[in-house]
Short mmCIF file of C-alpha atoms in Angstrom, two decimals:
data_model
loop_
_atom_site.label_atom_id
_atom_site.label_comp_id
_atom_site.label_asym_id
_atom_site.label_seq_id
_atom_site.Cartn_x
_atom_site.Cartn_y
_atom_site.Cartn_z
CA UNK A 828 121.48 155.02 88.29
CA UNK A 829 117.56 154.25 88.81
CA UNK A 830 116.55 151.22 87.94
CA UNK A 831 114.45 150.22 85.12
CA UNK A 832 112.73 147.58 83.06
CA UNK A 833 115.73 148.29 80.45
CA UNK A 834 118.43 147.34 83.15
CA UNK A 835 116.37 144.84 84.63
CA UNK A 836 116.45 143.15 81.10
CA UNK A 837 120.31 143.37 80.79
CA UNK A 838 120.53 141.95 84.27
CA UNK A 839 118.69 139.49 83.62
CA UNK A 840 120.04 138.60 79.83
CA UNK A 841 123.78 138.58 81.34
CA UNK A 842 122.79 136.43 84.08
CA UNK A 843 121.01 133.87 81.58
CA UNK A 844 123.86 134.26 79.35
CA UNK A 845 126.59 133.54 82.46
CA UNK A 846 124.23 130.60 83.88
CA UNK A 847 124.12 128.70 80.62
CA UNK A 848 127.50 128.69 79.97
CA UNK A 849 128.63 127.95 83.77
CA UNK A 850 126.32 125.16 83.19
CA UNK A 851 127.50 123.18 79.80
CA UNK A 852 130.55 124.10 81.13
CA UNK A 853 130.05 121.64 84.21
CA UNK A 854 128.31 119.65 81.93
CA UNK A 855 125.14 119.61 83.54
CA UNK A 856 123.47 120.88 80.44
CA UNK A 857 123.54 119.52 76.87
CA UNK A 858 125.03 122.11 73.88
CA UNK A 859 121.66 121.15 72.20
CA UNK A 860 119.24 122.96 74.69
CA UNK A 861 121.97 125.44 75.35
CA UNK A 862 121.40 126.68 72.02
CA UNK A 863 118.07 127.89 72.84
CA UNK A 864 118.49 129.09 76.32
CA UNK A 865 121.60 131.33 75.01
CA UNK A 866 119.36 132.74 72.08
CA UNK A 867 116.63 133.40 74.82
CA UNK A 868 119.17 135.32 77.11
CA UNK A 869 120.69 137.24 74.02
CA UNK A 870 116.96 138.12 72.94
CA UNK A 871 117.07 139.82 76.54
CA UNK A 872 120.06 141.34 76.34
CA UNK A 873 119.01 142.92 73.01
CA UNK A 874 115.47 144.04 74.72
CA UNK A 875 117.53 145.93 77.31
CA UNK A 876 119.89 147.51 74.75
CA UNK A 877 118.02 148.68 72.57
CA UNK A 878 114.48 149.58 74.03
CA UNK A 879 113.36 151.15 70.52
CA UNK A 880 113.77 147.62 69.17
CA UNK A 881 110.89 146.43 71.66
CA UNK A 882 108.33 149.39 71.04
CA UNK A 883 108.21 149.32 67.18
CA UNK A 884 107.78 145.39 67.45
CA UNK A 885 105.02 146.31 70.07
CA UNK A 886 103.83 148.71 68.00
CA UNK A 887 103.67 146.81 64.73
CA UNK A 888 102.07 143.93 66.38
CA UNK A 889 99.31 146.36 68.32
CA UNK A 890 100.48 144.49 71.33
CA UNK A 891 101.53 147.67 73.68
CA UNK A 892 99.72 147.12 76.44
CA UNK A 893 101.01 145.42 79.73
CA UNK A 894 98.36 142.54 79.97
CA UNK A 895 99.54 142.00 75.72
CA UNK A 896 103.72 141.02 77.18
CA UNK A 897 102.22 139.28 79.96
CA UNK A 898 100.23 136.90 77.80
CA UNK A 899 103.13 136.37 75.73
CA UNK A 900 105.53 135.53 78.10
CA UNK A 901 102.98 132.80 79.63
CA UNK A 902 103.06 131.24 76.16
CA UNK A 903 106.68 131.42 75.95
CA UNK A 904 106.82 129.79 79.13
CA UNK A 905 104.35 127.68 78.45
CA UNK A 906 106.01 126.30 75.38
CA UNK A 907 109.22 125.72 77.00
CA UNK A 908 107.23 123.85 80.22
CA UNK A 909 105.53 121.54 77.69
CA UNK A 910 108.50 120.96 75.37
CA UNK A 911 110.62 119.63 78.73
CA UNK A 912 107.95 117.54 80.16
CA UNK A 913 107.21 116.00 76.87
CA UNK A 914 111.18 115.05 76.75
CA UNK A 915 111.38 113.78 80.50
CA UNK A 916 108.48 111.38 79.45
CA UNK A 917 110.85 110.18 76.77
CA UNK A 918 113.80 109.74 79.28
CA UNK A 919 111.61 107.98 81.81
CA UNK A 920 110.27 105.55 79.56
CA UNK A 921 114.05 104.72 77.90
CA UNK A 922 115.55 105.02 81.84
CA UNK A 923 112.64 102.40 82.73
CA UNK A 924 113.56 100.29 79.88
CA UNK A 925 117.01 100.30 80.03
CA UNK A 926 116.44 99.54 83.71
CA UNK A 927 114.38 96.53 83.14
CA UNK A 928 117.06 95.44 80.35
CA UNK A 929 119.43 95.44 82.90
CA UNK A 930 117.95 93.85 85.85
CA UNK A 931 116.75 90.79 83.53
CA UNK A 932 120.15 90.46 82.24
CA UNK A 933 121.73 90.41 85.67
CA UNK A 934 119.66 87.73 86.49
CA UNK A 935 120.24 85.71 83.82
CA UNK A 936 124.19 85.88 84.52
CA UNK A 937 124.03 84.95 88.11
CA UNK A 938 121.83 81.65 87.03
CA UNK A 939 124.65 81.57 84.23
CA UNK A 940 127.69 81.98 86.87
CA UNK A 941 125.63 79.28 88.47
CA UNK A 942 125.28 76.60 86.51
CA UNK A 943 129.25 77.42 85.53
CA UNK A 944 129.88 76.55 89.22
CA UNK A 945 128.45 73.46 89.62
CA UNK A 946 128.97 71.96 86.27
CA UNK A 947 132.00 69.42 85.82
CA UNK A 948 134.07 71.98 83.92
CA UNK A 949 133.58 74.20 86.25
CA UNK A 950 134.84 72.86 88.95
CA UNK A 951 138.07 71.86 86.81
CA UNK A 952 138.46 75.48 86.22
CA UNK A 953 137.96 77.10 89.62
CA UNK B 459 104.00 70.95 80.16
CA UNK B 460 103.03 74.64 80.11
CA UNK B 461 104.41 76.28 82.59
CA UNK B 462 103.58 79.41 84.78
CA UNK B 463 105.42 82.04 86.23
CA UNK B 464 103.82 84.17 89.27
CA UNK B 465 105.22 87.83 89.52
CA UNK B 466 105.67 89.00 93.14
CA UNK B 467 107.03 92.78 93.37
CA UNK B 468 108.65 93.97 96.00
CA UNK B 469 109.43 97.16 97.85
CA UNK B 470 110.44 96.97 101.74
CA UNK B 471 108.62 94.11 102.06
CA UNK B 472 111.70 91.81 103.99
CA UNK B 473 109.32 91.15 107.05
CA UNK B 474 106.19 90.27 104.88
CA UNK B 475 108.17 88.11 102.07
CA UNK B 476 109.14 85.24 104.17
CA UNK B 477 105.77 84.08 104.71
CA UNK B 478 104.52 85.10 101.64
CA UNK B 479 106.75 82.82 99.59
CA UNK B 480 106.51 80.15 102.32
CA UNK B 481 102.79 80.06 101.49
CA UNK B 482 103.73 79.26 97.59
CA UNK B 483 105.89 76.47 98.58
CA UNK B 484 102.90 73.24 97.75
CA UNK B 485 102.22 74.77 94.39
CA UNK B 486 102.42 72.22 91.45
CA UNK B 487 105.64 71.52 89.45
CA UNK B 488 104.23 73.68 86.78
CA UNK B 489 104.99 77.02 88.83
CA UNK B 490 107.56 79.54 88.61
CA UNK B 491 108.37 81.92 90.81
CA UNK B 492 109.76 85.90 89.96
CA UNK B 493 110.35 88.50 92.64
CA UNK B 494 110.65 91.26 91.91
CA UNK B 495 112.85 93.61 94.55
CA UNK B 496 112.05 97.49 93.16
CA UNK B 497 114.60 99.15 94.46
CA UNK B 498 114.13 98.32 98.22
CA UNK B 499 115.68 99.94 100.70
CA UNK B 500 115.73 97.46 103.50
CA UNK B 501 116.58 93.55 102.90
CA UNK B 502 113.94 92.68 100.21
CA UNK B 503 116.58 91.33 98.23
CA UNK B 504 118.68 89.50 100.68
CA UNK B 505 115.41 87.77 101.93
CA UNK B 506 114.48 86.86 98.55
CA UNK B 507 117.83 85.11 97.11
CA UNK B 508 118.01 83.20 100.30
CA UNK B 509 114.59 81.81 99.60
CA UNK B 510 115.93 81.60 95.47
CA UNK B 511 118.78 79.04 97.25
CA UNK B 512 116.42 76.83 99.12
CA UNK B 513 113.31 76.64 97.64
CA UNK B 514 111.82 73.75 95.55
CA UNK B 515 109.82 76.05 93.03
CA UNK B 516 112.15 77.37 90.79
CA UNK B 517 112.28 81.19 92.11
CA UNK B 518 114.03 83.86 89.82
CA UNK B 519 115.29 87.04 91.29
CA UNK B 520 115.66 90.28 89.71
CA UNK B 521 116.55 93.68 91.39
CA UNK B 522 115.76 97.10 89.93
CA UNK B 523 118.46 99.33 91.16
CA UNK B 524 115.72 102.25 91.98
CA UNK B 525 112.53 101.82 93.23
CA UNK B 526 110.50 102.74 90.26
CA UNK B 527 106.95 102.05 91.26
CA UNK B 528 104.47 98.62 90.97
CA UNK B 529 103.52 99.37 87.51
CA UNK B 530 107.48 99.34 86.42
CA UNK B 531 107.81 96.05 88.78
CA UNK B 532 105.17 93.87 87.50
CA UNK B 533 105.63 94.88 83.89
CA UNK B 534 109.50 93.66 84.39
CA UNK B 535 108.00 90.28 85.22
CA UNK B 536 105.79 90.33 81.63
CA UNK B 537 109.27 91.46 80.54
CA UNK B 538 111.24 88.58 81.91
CA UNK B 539 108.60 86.02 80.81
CA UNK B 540 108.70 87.58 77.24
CA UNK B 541 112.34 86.57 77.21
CA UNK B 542 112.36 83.74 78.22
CA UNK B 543 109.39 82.26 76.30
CA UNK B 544 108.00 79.30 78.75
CA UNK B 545 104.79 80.51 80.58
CA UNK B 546 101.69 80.41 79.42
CA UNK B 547 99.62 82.14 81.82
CA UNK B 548 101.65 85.39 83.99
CA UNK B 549 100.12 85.49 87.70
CA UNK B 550 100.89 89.10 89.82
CA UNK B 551 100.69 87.96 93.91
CA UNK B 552 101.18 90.67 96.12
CA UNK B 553 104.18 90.31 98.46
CA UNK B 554 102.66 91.96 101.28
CA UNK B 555 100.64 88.70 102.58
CA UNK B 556 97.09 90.11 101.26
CA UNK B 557 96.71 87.39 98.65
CA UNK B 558 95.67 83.72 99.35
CA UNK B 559 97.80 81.34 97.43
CA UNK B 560 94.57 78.45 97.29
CA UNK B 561 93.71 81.45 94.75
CA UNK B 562 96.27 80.44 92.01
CA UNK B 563 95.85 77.63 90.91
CA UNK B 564 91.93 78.34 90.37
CA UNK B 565 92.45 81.85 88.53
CA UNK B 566 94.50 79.22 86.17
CA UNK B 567 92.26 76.55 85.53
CA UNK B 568 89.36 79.27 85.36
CA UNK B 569 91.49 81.28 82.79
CA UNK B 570 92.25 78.03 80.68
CA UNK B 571 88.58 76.73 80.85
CA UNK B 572 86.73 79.83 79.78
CA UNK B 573 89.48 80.99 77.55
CA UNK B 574 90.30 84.36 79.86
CA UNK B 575 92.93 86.44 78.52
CA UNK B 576 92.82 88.30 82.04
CA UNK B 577 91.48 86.60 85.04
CA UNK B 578 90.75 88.75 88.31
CA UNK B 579 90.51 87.56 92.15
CA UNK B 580 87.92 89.55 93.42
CA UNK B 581 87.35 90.20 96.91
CA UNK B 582 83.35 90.92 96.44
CA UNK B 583 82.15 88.16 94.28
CA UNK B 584 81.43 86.44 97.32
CA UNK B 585 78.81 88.10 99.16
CA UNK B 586 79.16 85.99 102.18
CA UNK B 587 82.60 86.66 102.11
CA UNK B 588 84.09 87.42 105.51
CA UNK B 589 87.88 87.84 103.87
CA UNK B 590 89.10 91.46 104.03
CA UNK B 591 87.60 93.96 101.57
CA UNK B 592 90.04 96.97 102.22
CA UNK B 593 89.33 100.47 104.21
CA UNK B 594 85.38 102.53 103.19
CA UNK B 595 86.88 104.87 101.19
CA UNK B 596 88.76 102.54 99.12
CA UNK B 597 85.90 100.51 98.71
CA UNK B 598 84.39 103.64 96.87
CA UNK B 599 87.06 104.07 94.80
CA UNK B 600 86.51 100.72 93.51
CA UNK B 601 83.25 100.93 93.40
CA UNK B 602 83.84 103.89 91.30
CA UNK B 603 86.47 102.44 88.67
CA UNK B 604 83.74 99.68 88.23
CA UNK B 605 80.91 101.96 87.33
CA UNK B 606 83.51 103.86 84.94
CA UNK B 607 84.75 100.92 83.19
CA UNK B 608 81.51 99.58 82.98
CA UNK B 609 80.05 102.31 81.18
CA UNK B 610 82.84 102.98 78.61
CA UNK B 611 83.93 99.77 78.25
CA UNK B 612 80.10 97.47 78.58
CA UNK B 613 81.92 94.73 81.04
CA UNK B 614 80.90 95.15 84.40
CA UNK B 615 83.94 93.94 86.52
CA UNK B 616 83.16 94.00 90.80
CA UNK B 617 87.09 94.22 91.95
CA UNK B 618 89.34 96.56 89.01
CA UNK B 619 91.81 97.55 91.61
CA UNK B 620 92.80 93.76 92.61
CA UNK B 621 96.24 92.70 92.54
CA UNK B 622 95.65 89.50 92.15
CA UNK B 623 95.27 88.87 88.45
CA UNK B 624 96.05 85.55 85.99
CA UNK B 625 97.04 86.89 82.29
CA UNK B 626 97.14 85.31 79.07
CA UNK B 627 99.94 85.59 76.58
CA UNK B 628 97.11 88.04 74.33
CA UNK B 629 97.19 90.28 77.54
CA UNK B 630 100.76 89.79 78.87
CA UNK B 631 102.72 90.22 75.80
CA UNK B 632 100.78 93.34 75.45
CA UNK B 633 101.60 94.65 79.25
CA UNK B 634 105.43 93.86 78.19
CA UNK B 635 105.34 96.75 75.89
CA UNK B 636 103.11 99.06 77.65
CA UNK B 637 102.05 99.07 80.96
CA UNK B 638 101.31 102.39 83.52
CA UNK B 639 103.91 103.02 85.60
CA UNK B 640 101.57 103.46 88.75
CA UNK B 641 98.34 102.59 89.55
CA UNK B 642 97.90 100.05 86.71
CA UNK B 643 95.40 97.47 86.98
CA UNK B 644 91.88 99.88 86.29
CA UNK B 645 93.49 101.28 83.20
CA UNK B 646 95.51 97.78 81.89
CA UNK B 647 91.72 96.05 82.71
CA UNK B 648 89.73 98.80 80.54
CA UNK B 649 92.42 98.17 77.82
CA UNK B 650 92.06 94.98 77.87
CA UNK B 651 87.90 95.13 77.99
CA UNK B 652 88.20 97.96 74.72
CA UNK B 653 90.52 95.76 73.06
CA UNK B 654 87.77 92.77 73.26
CA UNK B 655 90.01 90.54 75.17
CA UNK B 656 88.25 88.10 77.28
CA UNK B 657 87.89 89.12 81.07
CA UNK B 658 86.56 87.33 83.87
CA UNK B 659 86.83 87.10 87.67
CA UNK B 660 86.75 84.54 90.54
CA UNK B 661 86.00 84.38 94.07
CA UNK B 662 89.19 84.98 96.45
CA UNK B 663 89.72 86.11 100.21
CA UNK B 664 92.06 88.46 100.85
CA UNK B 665 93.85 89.17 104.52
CA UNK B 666 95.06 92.50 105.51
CA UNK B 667 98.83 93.33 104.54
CA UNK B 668 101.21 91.69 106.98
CA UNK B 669 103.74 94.17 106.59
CA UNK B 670 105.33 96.98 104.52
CA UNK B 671 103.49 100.11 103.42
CA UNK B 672 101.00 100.30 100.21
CA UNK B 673 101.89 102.19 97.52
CA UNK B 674 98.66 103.99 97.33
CA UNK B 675 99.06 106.41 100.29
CA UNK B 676 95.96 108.46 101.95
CA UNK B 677 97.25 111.80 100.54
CA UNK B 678 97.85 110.16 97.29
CA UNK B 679 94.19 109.19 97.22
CA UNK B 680 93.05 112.35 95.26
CA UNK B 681 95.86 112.06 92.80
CA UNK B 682 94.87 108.24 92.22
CA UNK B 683 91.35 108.95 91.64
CA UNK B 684 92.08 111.92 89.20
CA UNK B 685 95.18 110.23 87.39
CA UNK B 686 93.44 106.83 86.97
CA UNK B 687 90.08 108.10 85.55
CA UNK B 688 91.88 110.83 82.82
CA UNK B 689 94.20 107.40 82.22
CA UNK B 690 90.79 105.77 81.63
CA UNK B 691 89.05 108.37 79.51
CA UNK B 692 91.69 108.92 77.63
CA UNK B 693 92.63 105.07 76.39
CA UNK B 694 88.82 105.48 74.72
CA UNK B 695 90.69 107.97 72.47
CA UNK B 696 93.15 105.80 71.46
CA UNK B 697 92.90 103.71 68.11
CA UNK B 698 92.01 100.25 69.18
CA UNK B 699 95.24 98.06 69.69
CA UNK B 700 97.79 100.85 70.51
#
């Protein structure tokens, strides 16, 4: 069997498929972006299955050159980079917050455990 | 009273810190101290809560569990004195030894007298100054920041990368919401100049870091410079206020 952009497509659709379930699975990856990533791999899968599918979308669109799938692709990609980046801003800023939260907090419960310690009621109790 | 608190971050800094908060020691009653231990990996912390347990300034202590960068640090201090709603004026001092501690109590009463809502120590106010002014080609990327901020924000300002800096409540409540994570005091200082709060600067002497490593390294240089000015540029896009 020679190989071809058809097959490489399956290939590459199963593999998506397989590497975004192994990974909610584990949960390293949350159901929400799972959703897209398993549309994205069955959008592959389709490509490779049915090749006619690709061509009359190509050919409605008068995209049917090479350079034409390339560019689209970037912009795919491109979309998805953005989208992510824009969310890990998001997390960093909660992460940092929470972060902050928590090291003020701490500090006020040591100077809390503190005072406990030395004050006349707390010596009764320890 | 009013009473002040002085933010000192700190990130591997346990053979610098010592002496550093030895030197704030004679400070007035009126002081409080904050250190700030970002994540360190060496004994930053232990250093600083023995000095918490003996010293006659009351000295806070708070330890981010990752090291999450000076901006992150010194914005947990505005944080901290947000909460707990006693200080007038918020003072960053570098832990590293560079800053000189006769500094603090001037950037204070200059702030208070001429109304400052940000007051910098500036290492070349003094032209006769024979304190230490930091490496050439830093000196040119301060030299640069000035020249930028000057000319999109009309206040010409001689030191925008200094550490040392006195803040009013106007500015510091403002840093305890947002505040860069790295690199902050250009892009906090042109905020603060767009946003018509009042900025001024002092004379100070600085000494070269007695220990530790700076957080802007020489291959980070480029990145600084780029990151700093788009922060910069940008902020002029904002709506004033945000």
């Amino acid at each position: 069997m020679r190989l071809n952009a058809e097959i490489l497509m399956m290939i590459g659709g199963v593999c998506a498929f397989l590497l975004t379930v192994w990974q909610v699975r584990s949960r390293d990856l949350r159901e929400k972006y799972a959703v897209s990533w398993i549309l994205v791999s069955l959008g592959l899968l389709a490509c490779g299955l049915f090749p006619q599918m690709l061509k009359s979308l190509a050919e409605a669109t008068h995209l049917s050159y090479p350079a034409a799938v390339l560019f689209l692709a970037l912009g795919a990609i491109y979309l998805f980079g953005f989208s992510v980046s824009l969310s890990l801003t998001r997390q960093y800023r909660r992460t940092v917050r929470l972060m902050q939260e928590m090291a003020i907090q701490e500090c006020r419960l040591r100077q809390l455990e503190r005072q406990l310690t030395f004050s006349p009621q707390g010596k009764e109790q320890s | 009273m009013l009473r002040h608190l002085i933010v000192v971050p700190a990130y591997n800094e346990q053979d610098a810190l010592p002496r550093t908060l030895e030197t704030l020691q004679p400070l007035p009653e009126e002081y409080e101290i904050l250190i700030v231990n970002d994540g360190s990996r060496d004994r930053t912390g232990a250093v600083a809560e023995a000095y918490a347990a003996q010293s006659r300034l009351p000295v806070h202590v708070l330890h981010l569990p990752v090291n999450a960068g000076i901006g992150v640090a010194v914005q947990t201090g505005y944080l901290f004195a947000q909460k707990m709603d006693r200080f007038h004026y918020v003072i960053q001092f570098d832990a590293d030894g560079q800053h000189d501690v006769a500094a603090l109590p001037k950037l204070v009463e200059t702030a208070a007298r001429e109304q400052l809502d940000l007051c910098i120590g500036s290492r070349f106010l003094d032209h006769g100054s024979t304190g230490y002014q930091s490496t050439m080609t830093r000196r040119f990327g301060i030299r640069f920041f000035s020249r930028l901020i000057a000319w999109l924000g009309g206040v010409r300002v001689t030191d925008p990368t200094s550490g040392l800096r006195c803040a009013g409540p106007r500015a510091w409540r403002r840093f305890a919401k947002h505040y860069p994570e790295d690199y902050p005091e250009p892009e906090t200082l042109f905020w603060c100049v767009r946003n018509k709060l009042k900025v001024g600067e002092i004379p100070v002497q600085m000494h070269p870091r007695q220990g530790g490593v700076s957080s802007i390294r020489p291959h980070h240089a480029v990145y600084y410079m780029l990151k700093v000015s788009l922060a910069i540029v940008l902020d002029r896009l904002r709506p004033l206020g945000h």
